PDB file of C-alpha atoms in Angstrom:
ATOM      1  CA  LEU A  10       6.029  16.965  -5.549  1.00 95.00           C
ATOM      2  CA  ILE A  11       8.363  14.227  -6.770  1.00 95.00           C
ATOM      3  CA  ILE A  12      10.678  14.454  -3.759  1.00 97.00           C
ATOM      4  CA  GLY A  13       7.765  14.605  -1.315  1.00 97.00           C
ATOM      5  CA  GLY A  14       6.053  11.691  -3.045  1.00 96.00           C
ATOM      6  CA  VAL A  15       9.189   9.549  -3.061  1.00 97.00           C
ATOM      7  CA  LEU A  16       9.837  10.222   0.637  1.00 98.00           C
ATOM      8  CA  LEU A  17       6.211   9.546   1.526  1.00 97.00           C
ATOM      9  CA  THR A  18       6.096   6.311  -0.467  1.00 96.00           C
ATOM     10  CA  GLY A  19       9.484   5.165   0.825  1.00 97.00           C
ATOM     11  CA  GLY A  20       8.465   5.855   4.404  1.00 98.00           C
ATOM     12  CA  SER A  21       5.168   3.996   3.974  1.00 97.00           C
ATOM     13  CA  ASN A  22       6.818   1.007   2.339  1.00 96.00           C
ATOM     14  CA  GLY A  23       9.597   0.968   4.919  1.00 97.00           C
ATOM     15  CA  LEU A  24       7.192   0.894   7.853  1.00 98.00           C
ATOM     16  CA  ASN A  25       5.239  -1.842   6.076  1.00 96.00           C
ATOM     17  CA  GLN A  26       8.454  -3.864   5.924  1.00 96.00           C
ATOM     18  CA  VAL A  27       9.184  -3.207   9.600  1.00 97.00           C
ATOM     19  CA  TRP A  28       5.671  -4.384  10.506  1.00 95.00           C
ATOM     20  CA  GLU A  29       5.890  -7.503   8.315  1.00 94.00           C
ATOM     21  CA  ARG A  30       9.532  -8.426   8.965  1.00 94.00           C
ATOM     22  CA  GLU A  31       8.801 -11.858  10.448  1.00 93.00           C
ATOM     23  CA  TRP A  32       6.334 -12.787   7.698  1.00 93.00           C
ATOM     24  CA  ASP A  33       8.655 -11.466   4.975  1.00 93.00           C
ATOM     25  CA  LYS A  34      11.131 -14.168   6.019  1.00 93.00           C
ATOM     26  CA  LEU A  35       8.580 -16.807   4.981  1.00 92.00           C
ATOM     27  CA  MET A  36       8.070 -15.630   1.393  1.00 91.00           C
ATOM     28  CA  LEU A  37      10.547 -16.006  -1.454  1.00 89.00           C
ATOM     29  CA  ARG A  38       9.418 -12.662  -2.889  1.00 89.00           C
ATOM     30  CA  THR A  39      10.277 -10.726   0.276  1.00 92.00           C
ATOM     31  CA  GLN A  40      12.849 -12.739   2.219  1.00 92.00           C
ATOM     32  CA  HIS A  41      15.776 -10.759   0.814  1.00 95.00           C
ATOM     33  CA  ARG A  42      14.592  -7.405   2.154  1.00 95.00           C
ATOM     34  CA  PRO A  43      17.065  -5.667   4.506  1.00 95.00           C
ATOM     35  CA  ILE A  44      15.252  -6.235   7.808  1.00 95.00           C
ATOM     36  CA  PRO A  45      14.474  -9.980   7.399  1.00 93.00           C
ATOM     37  CA  GLN A  46      18.116 -10.524   6.430  1.00 93.00           C
ATOM     38  CA  SER A  47      19.347  -8.415   9.393  1.00 93.00           C
ATOM     39  CA  ARG A  48      21.160  -5.979   7.113  1.00 95.00           C
ATOM     40  CA  MET A  49      19.117  -3.297   8.867  1.00 96.00           C
ATOM     41  CA  SER A  50      17.721  -3.382  12.383  1.00 96.00           C
ATOM     42  CA  ARG A  51      14.052  -2.931  13.196  1.00 96.00           C
ATOM     43  CA  ASN A  52      14.817   0.348  14.982  1.00 97.00           C
ATOM     44  CA  GLU A  53      16.836   1.665  12.026  1.00 97.00           C
ATOM     45  CA  GLY A  54      13.912   0.819   9.770  1.00 97.00           C
ATOM     46  CA  ILE A  55      11.464   2.619  12.042  1.00 97.00           C
ATOM     47  CA  ILE A  56      13.633   5.741  12.333  1.00 98.00           C
ATOM     48  CA  ILE A  57      14.532   6.033   8.645  1.00 98.00           C
ATOM     49  CA  SER A  58      11.021   5.228   7.424  1.00 98.00           C
ATOM     50  CA  THR A  59       9.304   7.556   9.893  1.00 98.00           C
ATOM     51  CA  LEU A  60      11.655  10.420   9.046  1.00 98.00           C
ATOM     52  CA  ALA A  61      11.174   9.817   5.310  1.00 98.00           C
ATOM     53  CA  GLY A  62       7.377   9.631   5.563  1.00 98.00           C
ATOM     54  CA  LEU A  63       7.025  12.688   7.782  1.00 98.00           C
ATOM     55  CA  SER A  64       9.498  14.656   5.638  1.00 98.00           C
ATOM     56  CA  GLY A  65       7.474  13.801   2.540  1.00 98.00           C
ATOM     57  CA  ILE A  66       4.238  14.930   4.181  1.00 98.00           C
ATOM     58  CA  ALA A  67       5.901  18.143   5.402  1.00 98.00           C
ATOM     59  CA  LEU A  68       7.280  18.931   1.929  1.00 98.00           C
ATOM     60  CA  LEU A  69       3.874  18.403   0.362  1.00 97.00           C
ATOM     61  CA  TRP A  70       2.176  20.527   3.033  1.00 97.00           C
ATOM     62  CA  ILE A  71       4.686  23.386   3.231  1.00 97.00           C
ATOM     63  CA  CYS A  72       6.190  23.570  -0.252  1.00 97.00           C
ATOM     64  CA  ILE A  73       3.065  22.821  -2.273  1.00 97.00           C
ATOM     65  CA  ASN A  74      -0.173  23.323  -0.315  1.00 96.00           C
ATOM     66  CA  PRO A  75      -1.951  22.038   2.801  1.00 97.00           C
ATOM     67  CA  ALA A  76      -4.421  19.979   0.735  1.00 96.00           C
ATOM     68  CA  SER A  77      -1.507  18.005  -0.735  1.00 97.00           C
ATOM     69  CA  GLY A  78      -0.111  17.461   2.752  1.00 97.00           C
ATOM     70  CA  ILE A  79      -3.478  16.203   3.983  1.00 96.00           C
ATOM     71  CA  LEU A  80      -3.742  13.761   1.072  1.00 96.00           C
ATOM     72  CA  GLY A  81      -0.190  12.573   1.734  1.00 97.00           C
ATOM     73  CA  LEU A  82      -0.940  12.123   5.431  1.00 98.00           C
ATOM     74  CA  ALA A  83      -4.123  10.183   4.623  1.00 97.00           C
ATOM     75  CA  ALA A  84      -2.256   7.870   2.213  1.00 97.00           C
ATOM     76  CA  PHE A  85       0.542   7.309   4.755  1.00 98.00           C
ATOM     77  CA  PHE A  86      -1.831   6.580   7.636  1.00 97.00           C
ATOM     78  CA  LEU A  87      -4.122   4.272   5.636  1.00 97.00           C
ATOM     79  CA  TYR A  88      -1.244   2.289   4.147  1.00 97.00           C
ATOM     80  CA  VAL A  89       0.819   1.845   7.309  1.00 97.00           C
ATOM     81  CA  PHE A  90      -1.757   1.650  10.083  1.00 97.00           C
ATOM     82  CA  VAL A  91      -4.841   0.198   8.376  1.00 97.00           C
ATOM     83  CA  TYR A  92      -3.924  -1.700   5.185  1.00 96.00           C
ATOM     84  CA  THR A  93      -0.717  -3.325   6.474  1.00 95.00           C
ATOM     85  CA  PRO A  94      -2.153  -4.930   9.631  1.00 95.00           C
ATOM     86  CA  LEU A  95      -5.465  -5.744   7.936  1.00 95.00           C
ATOM     87  CA  LYS A  96      -3.799  -8.019   5.344  1.00 92.00           C
ATOM     88  CA  ARG A  97      -3.527 -10.809   7.909  1.00 92.00           C
ATOM     89  CA  VAL A  98      -7.129 -10.379   9.080  1.00 93.00           C
ATOM     90  CA  THR A  99      -9.307 -10.086   5.979  1.00 92.00           C
ATOM     91  CA  SER A 100      -9.160  -9.866   2.213  1.00 89.00           C
ATOM     92  CA  LEU A 101     -10.988  -6.532   2.569  1.00 92.00           C
ATOM     93  CA  ALA A 102      -7.487  -5.145   3.081  1.00 92.00           C
ATOM     94  CA  VAL A 103      -7.310  -4.905  -0.720  1.00 93.00           C
ATOM     95  CA  PHE A 104     -10.273  -2.499  -0.645  1.00 93.00           C
ATOM     96  CA  VAL A 105      -8.607  -0.402   2.067  1.00 95.00           C
ATOM     97  CA  GLY A 106      -5.258  -0.501   0.224  1.00 94.00           C
ATOM     98  CA  ALA A 107      -6.898   0.793  -2.933  1.00 95.00           C
ATOM     99  CA  PHE A 108      -7.401   4.195  -1.257  1.00 96.00           C
ATOM    100  CA  PRO A 109      -3.730   5.029  -0.569  1.00 95.00           C
ATOM    101  CA  GLY A 110      -2.899   3.447  -3.935  1.00 94.00           C
ATOM    102  CA  ALA A 111      -5.209   5.866  -5.746  1.00 95.00           C
ATOM    103  CA  ILE A 112      -4.436   9.025  -3.756  1.00 96.00           C
ATOM    104  CA  PRO A 113      -1.220   9.963  -5.662  1.00 93.00           C
ATOM    105  CA  PHE A 114      -3.161  10.658  -8.863  1.00 91.00           C
ATOM    106  CA  MET A 115      -5.555  12.976  -7.042  1.00 94.00           C
ATOM    107  CA  LEU A 116      -2.645  14.476  -5.113  1.00 94.00           C
ATOM    108  CA  GLY A 117      -0.879  15.437  -8.339  1.00 94.00           C
ATOM    109  CA  TRP A 118      -3.931  17.332  -9.543  1.00 95.00           C
ATOM    110  CA  VAL A 119      -4.457  19.054  -6.185  1.00 95.00           C
ATOM    111  CA  ALA A 120      -0.761  19.964  -6.044  1.00 95.00           C
ATOM    112  CA  ALA A 121      -0.994  21.620  -9.449  1.00 95.00           C
ATOM    113  CA  THR A 122      -4.327  23.414  -8.945  1.00 94.00           C
ATOM    114  CA  ASN A 123      -4.891  23.581  -5.161  1.00 92.00           C
ATOM    115  CA  GLU A 124      -8.461  22.478  -5.904  1.00 91.00           C
ATOM    116  CA  PHE A 125     -10.564  19.360  -5.605  1.00 90.00           C
ATOM    117  CA  GLY A 126     -13.102  18.703  -8.321  1.00 91.00           C
ATOM    118  CA  ILE A 127     -14.412  16.199 -10.817  1.00 94.00           C
ATOM    119  CA  GLU A 128     -11.061  15.837 -12.583  1.00 94.00           C
ATOM    120  CA  PRO A 129      -9.053  14.587  -9.593  1.00 94.00           C
ATOM    121  CA  GLY A 130     -12.061  12.489  -8.578  1.00 94.00           C
ATOM    122  CA  VAL A 131     -12.055  10.749 -11.966  1.00 95.00           C
ATOM    123  CA  LEU A 132      -8.293  10.175 -11.767  1.00 94.00           C
ATOM    124  CA  PHE A 133      -8.751   8.744  -8.276  1.00 95.00           C
ATOM    125  CA  MET A 134     -11.571   6.413  -9.350  1.00 96.00           C
ATOM    126  CA  ILE A 135      -9.680   5.062 -12.379  1.00 96.00           C
ATOM    127  CA  GLN A 136      -6.702   4.154 -10.207  1.00 95.00           C
ATOM    128  CA  PHE A 137      -8.913   2.955  -7.342  1.00 96.00           C
ATOM    129  CA  PHE A 138     -10.736   0.408  -9.507  1.00 94.00           C
ATOM    130  CA  TRP A 139      -7.497  -0.681 -11.202  1.00 93.00           C
ATOM    131  CA  GLN A 140      -6.112  -1.701  -7.792  1.00 92.00           C
ATOM    132  CA  PHE A 141      -8.416  -4.726  -7.503  1.00 91.00           C
ATOM    133  CA  PRO A 142      -7.304  -6.734 -10.557  1.00 89.00           C
ATOM    134  CA  HIS A 143      -3.729  -5.599  -9.836  1.00 90.00           C
ATOM    135  CA  PHE A 144      -3.709  -6.863  -6.223  1.00 89.00           C
ATOM    136  CA  TRP A 145      -5.722  -9.984  -6.998  1.00 91.00           C
ATOM    137  CA  ALA A 146      -3.439 -10.958  -9.887  1.00 90.00           C
ATOM    138  CA  ILE A 147      -0.444 -10.739  -7.547  1.00 90.00           C
ATOM    139  CA  GLY A 148      -2.439 -12.537  -4.854  1.00 90.00           C
ATOM    140  CA  TRP A 149      -3.287 -15.290  -7.347  1.00 91.00           C
ATOM    141  CA  LEU A 150       0.323 -15.772  -8.427  1.00 91.00           C
ATOM    142  CA  MET A 151       1.737 -15.558  -4.901  1.00 91.00           C
ATOM    143  CA  HIS A 152      -1.171 -17.304  -3.133  1.00 91.00           C
ATOM    144  CA  ASP A 153       0.901 -20.148  -1.672  1.00 91.00           C
ATOM    145  CA  GLN A 154       3.524 -17.762  -0.272  1.00 91.00           C
ATOM    146  CA  TYR A 155       0.877 -15.387   1.091  1.00 91.00           C
ATOM    147  CA  GLN A 156      -0.921 -18.322   2.694  1.00 91.00           C
ATOM    148  CA  VAL A 157       2.273 -19.476   4.462  1.00 90.00           C
ATOM    149  CA  ALA A 158       2.739 -15.945   5.827  1.00 90.00           C
ATOM    150  CA  GLY A 159      -0.936 -15.627   6.804  1.00 90.00           C
ATOM    151  CA  PHE A 160      -1.898 -12.886   4.335  1.00 91.00           C
ATOM    152  CA  LYS A 161      -5.462 -12.893   3.057  1.00 89.00           C
ATOM    153  CA  MET A 162      -5.199 -11.263  -0.349  1.00 88.00           C
ATOM    154  CA  LEU A 163      -7.797 -13.065  -2.509  1.00 90.00           C
ATOM    155  CA  PRO A 164     -11.491 -12.144  -2.238  1.00 88.00           C
ATOM    156  CA  SER A 165     -12.678 -15.740  -1.671  1.00 86.00           C
ATOM    157  CA  GLY A 166      -9.508 -16.744   0.174  1.00 83.00           C
ATOM    158  CA  ALA A 167      -8.582 -19.301  -2.477  1.00 84.00           C
ATOM    159  CA  ARG A 168      -7.499 -19.616  -6.093  1.00 86.00           C
ATOM    160  CA  ASP A 169     -10.937 -20.597  -7.312  1.00 89.00           C
ATOM    161  CA  HIS A 170     -13.631 -19.654  -9.827  1.00 90.00           C
ATOM    162  CA  SER A 171     -15.117 -17.034  -7.483  1.00 88.00           C
ATOM    163  CA  THR A 172     -11.802 -15.177  -7.217  1.00 86.00           C
ATOM    164  CA  ALA A 173     -11.182 -15.503 -10.962  1.00 87.00           C
ATOM    165  CA  PHE A 174     -14.638 -14.091 -11.745  1.00 87.00           C
ATOM    166  CA  GLN A 175     -14.261 -11.177  -9.319  1.00 84.00           C
ATOM    167  CA  THR A 176     -10.812 -10.339 -10.683  1.00 82.00           C
ATOM    168  CA  VAL A 177     -11.981 -10.282 -14.297  1.00 83.00           C
ATOM    169  CA  PHE A 178     -15.268  -8.555 -13.455  1.00 83.00           C
TER     170      PHE A 178
END
């Protein structure tokens, strides 16, 4: 589970960095990543990240159970192909990103029991709802950098009372 999870997460994050390589150059927080600094090529990033992500999904599916593999695949797909591109379109990306962010807690339960139920659902919901203040706090602190790169991370699009209220609420 740990090895599969690390590979899956690494692959997802790596493909995110491939996708956002030009925008990562614009932000202090991300400009030192390997691809923006040309320490790794785009193609190397794609190959390594894809192999890591698919290996993680395969390990979860084959070595643990198919339900774990399906959850891993869902998290990978949502993070890379929905959340990542959506960040530059709408702040609803945070809502979409909360799903792959909450899946690992449910995945751990399903890996151990091979069953869905109220317990993994509660674990999922706790982590799902935690994602919003987590993302919005980062979005608040990094708003200027995100704005330069074109990322829409705050619910109102600005550091204002509406965003502050939604984050605390």
